[in-house]
CSV table of C-alpha atoms and ligand atoms in Angstrom, one decimal:
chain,number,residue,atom,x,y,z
A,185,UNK,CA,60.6,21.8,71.4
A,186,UNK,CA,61.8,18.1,72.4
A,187,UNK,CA,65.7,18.8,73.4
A,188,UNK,CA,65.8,14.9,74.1
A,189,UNK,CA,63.5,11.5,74.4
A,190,UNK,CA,61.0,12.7,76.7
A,191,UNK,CA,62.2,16.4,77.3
A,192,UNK,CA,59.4,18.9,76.1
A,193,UNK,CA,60.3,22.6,76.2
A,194,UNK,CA,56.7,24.6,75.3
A,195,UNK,CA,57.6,28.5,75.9
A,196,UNK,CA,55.0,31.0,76.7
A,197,UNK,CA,52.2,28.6,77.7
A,198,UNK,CA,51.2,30.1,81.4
A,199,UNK,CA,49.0,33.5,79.9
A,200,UNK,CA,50.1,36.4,82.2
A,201,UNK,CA,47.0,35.9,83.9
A,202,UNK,CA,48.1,32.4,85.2
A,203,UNK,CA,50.9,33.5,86.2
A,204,UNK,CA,49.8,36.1,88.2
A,205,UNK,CA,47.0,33.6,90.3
A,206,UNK,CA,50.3,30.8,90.1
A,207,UNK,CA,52.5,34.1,92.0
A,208,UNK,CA,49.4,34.0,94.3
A,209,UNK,CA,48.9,30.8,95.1
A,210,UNK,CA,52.7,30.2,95.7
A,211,UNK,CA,53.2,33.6,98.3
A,212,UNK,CA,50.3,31.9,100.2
A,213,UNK,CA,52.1,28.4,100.7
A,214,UNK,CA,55.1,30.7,101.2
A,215,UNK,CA,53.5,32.1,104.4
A,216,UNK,CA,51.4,28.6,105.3
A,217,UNK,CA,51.8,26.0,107.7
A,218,UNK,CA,55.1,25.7,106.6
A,219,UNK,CA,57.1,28.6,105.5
A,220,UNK,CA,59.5,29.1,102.4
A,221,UNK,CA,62.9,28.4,103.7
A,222,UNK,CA,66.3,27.6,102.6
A,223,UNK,CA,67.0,23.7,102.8
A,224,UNK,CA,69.6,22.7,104.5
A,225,UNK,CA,71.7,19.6,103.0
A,226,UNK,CA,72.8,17.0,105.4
A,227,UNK,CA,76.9,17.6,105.3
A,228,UNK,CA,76.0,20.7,106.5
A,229,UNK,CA,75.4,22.9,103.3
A,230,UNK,CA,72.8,25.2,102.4
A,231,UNK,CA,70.8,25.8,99.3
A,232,UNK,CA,70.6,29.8,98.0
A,233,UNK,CA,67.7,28.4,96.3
A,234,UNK,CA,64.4,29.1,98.7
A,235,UNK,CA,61.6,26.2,98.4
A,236,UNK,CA,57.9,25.4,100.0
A,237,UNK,CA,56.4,22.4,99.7
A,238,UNK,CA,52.8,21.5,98.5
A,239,UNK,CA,51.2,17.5,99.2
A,240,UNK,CA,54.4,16.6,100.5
A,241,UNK,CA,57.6,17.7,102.2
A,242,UNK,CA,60.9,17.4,100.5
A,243,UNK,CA,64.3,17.1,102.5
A,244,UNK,CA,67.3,15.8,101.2
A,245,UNK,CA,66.2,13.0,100.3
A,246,UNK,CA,62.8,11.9,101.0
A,247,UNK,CA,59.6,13.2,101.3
A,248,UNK,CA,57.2,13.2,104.6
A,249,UNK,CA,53.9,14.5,105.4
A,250,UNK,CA,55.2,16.9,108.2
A,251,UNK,CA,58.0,19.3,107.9
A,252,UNK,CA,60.4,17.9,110.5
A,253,UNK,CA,63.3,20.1,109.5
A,254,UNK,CA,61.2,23.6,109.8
A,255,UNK,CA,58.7,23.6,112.0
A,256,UNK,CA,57.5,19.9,112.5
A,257,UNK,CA,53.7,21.4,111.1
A,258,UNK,CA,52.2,19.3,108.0
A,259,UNK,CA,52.7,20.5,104.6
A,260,UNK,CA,49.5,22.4,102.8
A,261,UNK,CA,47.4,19.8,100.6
A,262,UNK,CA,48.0,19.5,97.5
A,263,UNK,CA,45.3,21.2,95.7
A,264,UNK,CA,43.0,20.0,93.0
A,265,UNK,CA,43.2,22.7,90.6
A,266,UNK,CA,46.5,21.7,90.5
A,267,UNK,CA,46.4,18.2,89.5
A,268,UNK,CA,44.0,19.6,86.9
A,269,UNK,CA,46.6,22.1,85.8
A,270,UNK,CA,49.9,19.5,85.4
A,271,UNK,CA,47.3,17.5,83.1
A,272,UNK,CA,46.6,19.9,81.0
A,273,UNK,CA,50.4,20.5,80.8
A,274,UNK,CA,51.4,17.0,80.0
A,275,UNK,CA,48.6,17.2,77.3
A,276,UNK,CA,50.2,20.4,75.7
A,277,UNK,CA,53.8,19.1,75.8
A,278,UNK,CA,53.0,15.3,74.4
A,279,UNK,CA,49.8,15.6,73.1
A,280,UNK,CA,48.7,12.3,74.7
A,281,UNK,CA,45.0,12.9,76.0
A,282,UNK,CA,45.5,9.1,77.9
A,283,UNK,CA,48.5,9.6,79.7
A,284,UNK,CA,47.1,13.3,80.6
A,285,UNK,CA,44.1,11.8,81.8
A,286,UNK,CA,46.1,9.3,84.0
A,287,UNK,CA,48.8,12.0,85.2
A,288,UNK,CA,48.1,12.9,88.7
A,289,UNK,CA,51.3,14.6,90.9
A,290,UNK,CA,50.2,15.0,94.4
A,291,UNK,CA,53.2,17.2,95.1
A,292,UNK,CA,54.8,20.6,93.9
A,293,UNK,CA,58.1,22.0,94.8
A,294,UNK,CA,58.1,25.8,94.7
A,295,UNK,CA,61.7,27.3,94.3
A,296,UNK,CA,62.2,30.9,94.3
A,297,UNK,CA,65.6,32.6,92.9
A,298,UNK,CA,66.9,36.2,94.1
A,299,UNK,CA,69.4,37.1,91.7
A,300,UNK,CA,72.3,35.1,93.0
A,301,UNK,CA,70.2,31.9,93.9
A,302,UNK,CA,71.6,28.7,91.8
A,303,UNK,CA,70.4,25.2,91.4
A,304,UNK,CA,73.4,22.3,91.1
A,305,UNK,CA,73.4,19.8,88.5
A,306,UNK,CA,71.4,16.7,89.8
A,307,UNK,CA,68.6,14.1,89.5
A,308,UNK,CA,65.5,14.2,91.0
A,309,UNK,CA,64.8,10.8,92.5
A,310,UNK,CA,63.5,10.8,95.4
A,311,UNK,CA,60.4,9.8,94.3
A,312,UNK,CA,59.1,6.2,93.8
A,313,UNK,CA,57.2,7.1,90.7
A,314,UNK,CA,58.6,7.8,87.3
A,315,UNK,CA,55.8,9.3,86.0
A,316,UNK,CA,56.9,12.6,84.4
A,317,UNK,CA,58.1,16.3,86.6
A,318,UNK,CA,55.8,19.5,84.9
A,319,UNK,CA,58.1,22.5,85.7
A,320,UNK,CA,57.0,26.0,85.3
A,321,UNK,CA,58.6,29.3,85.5
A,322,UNK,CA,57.7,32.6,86.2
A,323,UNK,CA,59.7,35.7,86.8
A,324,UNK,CA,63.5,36.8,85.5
A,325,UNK,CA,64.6,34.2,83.0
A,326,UNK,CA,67.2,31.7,83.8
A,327,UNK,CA,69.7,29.5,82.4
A,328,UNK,CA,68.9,25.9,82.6
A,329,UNK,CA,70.8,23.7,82.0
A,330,UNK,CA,70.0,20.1,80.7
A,331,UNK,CA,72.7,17.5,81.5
A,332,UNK,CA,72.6,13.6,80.2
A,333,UNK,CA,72.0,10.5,82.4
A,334,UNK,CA,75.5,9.4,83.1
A,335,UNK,CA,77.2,12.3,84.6
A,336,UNK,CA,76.5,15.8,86.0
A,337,UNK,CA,79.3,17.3,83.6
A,338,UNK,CA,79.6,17.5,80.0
A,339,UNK,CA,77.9,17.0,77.6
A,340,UNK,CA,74.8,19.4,78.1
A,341,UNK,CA,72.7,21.9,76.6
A,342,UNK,CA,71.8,25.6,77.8
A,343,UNK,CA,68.8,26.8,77.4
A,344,UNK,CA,67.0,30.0,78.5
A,345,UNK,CA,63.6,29.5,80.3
A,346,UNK,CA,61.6,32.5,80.7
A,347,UNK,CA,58.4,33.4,82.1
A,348,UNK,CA,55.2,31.4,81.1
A,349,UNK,CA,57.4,29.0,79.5
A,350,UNK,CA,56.9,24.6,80.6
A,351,UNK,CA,59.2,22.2,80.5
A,352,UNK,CA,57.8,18.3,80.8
A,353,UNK,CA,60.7,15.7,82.2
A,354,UNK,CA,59.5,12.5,81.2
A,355,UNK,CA,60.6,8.7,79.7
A,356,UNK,CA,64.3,8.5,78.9
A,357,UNK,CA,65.3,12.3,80.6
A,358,UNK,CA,63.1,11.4,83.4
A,359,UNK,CA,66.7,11.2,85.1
A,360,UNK,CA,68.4,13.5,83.6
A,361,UNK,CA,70.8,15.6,85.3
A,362,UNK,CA,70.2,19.6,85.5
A,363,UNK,CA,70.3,22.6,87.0
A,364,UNK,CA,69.9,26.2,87.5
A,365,UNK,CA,74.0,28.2,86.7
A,366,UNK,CA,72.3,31.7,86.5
A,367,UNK,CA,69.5,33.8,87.6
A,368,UNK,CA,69.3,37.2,84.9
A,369,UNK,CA,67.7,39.6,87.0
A,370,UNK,CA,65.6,42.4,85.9
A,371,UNK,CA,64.4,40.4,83.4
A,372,UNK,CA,60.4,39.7,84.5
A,373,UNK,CA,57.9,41.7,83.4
A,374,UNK,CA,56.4,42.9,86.1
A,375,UNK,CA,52.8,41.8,85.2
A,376,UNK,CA,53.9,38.5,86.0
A,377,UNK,CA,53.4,39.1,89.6
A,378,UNK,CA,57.0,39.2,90.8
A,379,UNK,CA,58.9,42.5,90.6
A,380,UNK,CA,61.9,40.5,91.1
A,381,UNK,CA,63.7,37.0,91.3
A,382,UNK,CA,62.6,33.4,89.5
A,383,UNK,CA,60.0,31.0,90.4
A,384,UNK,CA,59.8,27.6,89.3
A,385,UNK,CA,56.9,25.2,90.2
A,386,UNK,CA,57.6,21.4,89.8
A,387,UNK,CA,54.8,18.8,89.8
A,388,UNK,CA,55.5,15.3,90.8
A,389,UNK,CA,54.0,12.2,91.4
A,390,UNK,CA,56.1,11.2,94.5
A,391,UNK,CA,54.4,7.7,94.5
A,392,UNK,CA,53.8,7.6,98.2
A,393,UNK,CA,51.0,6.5,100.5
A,394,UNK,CA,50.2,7.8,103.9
B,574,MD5,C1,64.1,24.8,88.7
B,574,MD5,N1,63.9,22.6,89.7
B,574,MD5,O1,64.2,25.6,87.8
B,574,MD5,C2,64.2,23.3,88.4
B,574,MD5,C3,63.3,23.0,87.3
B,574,MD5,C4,64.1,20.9,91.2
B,574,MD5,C5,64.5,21.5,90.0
B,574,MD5,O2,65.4,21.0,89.3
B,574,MD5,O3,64.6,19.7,91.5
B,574,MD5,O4,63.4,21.5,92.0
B,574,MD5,S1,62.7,21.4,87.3
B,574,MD5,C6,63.8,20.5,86.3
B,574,MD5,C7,63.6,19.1,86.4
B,574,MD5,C8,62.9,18.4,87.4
B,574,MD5,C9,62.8,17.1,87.4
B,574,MD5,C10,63.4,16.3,86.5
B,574,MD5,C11,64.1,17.0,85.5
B,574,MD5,C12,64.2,18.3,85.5
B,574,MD5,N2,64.7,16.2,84.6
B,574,MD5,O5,64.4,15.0,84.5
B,574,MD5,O6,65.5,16.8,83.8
B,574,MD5,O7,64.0,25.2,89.9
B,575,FE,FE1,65.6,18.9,89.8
């Protein structure tokens, strides 16, 4: 289950059931204040990847209360269930009850996949924290891919997340580079809550104050 220092794959931990209320949850930020949309990178690119923000708004590469690239409205709060929720992850994939206790992201990035969506190879650090990213997926399964720390080429692993399955970033892969080559469709069960397409959920702790 640990594919480096800090990297924690746990598959099958969401019950379909979560999943399902997860699928909920995320189509109602999807249609909130600030709707699901396809960021758009500053030399003019833009991601096939669709993402909706929760606690705080992520635009290449900071984060802000309001949504200044969308529709200028603030992001939906970040709810408490959900801190409750990456806890209980960071228990399950470390087994640490103190450092669960402590853990407490105040933002989520929700990315949904059609079938050609991708993710590049990159870091995530935009935040000022390096307390550790919770990612969850539900839908078709993907291939991730899970880089080193040096470069965003070779050598790295591919693995296959599926739905249900975590995946805790933290310590040494903290900074990892990784991404997202291929989407295989048709692969969700349905009761999962999404007839079709990927959703992945990252926690974070962005380490930002108002
Ligand atoms: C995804 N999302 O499947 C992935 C899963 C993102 C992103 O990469 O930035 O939205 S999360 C994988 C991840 C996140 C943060 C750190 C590390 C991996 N890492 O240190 O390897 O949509
Ligand atoms: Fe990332």
């Amino acid at each position: 289950r640990e594919l480096a220092p800090g990297a924690v794959h746990v598959p099958g931990w969401l019950t379909l059931d979560q999943q399902r209320d997860l699928v909920a949850a995320c189509r109602a930020w999807a249609t909130g204040p600030v709707p699901i949309r396809h960021t758009r990178l500053p030399g003019g690119g833009v991601m096939s990847v669709r993402t909706v923000c929760v606690g705080w708004h992520w635009q290449p590469y900071r984060y802000t209360r309001v949504a200044g690239d969308v529709n200028g409205q603030r992001v939906a709060e970040f709810p408490e269930w959900m801190v409750r929720l990456g806890r209980r992850a960071l228990l399950a994939a470390y087994g640490d009850a103190a450092a669960a206790a402590e853990y407490t992201p105040d933002t989520a990035l929700v990315n949904f996949y059609d079938g050609q969506a991708r993710l590049g190879m990159h870091q995530d650090k935009d935040e000022r924290s390096s307390a550790p990213v919770v990612s969850l997926s539900i839908g078709d399964t993907c291939v991730f891919r899970v880089g080193n720390t040096e470069t965003r080429t070779k050598p790295y692993t591919d693995i296959e997340l599926v739905s249900g399955d975590l995946f805790v970033f933290g310590g040494p892969s903290r900074y990892i580079y990784h991404g997202v080559p291929r989407v295989l469709g048709g692969t969700a069960d349905p009761a999962c809550g999404l007839s079709a397409g990927r959703l992945n959920i990252t926690m974070r702790v962005t380490g930002l104050t108002d």
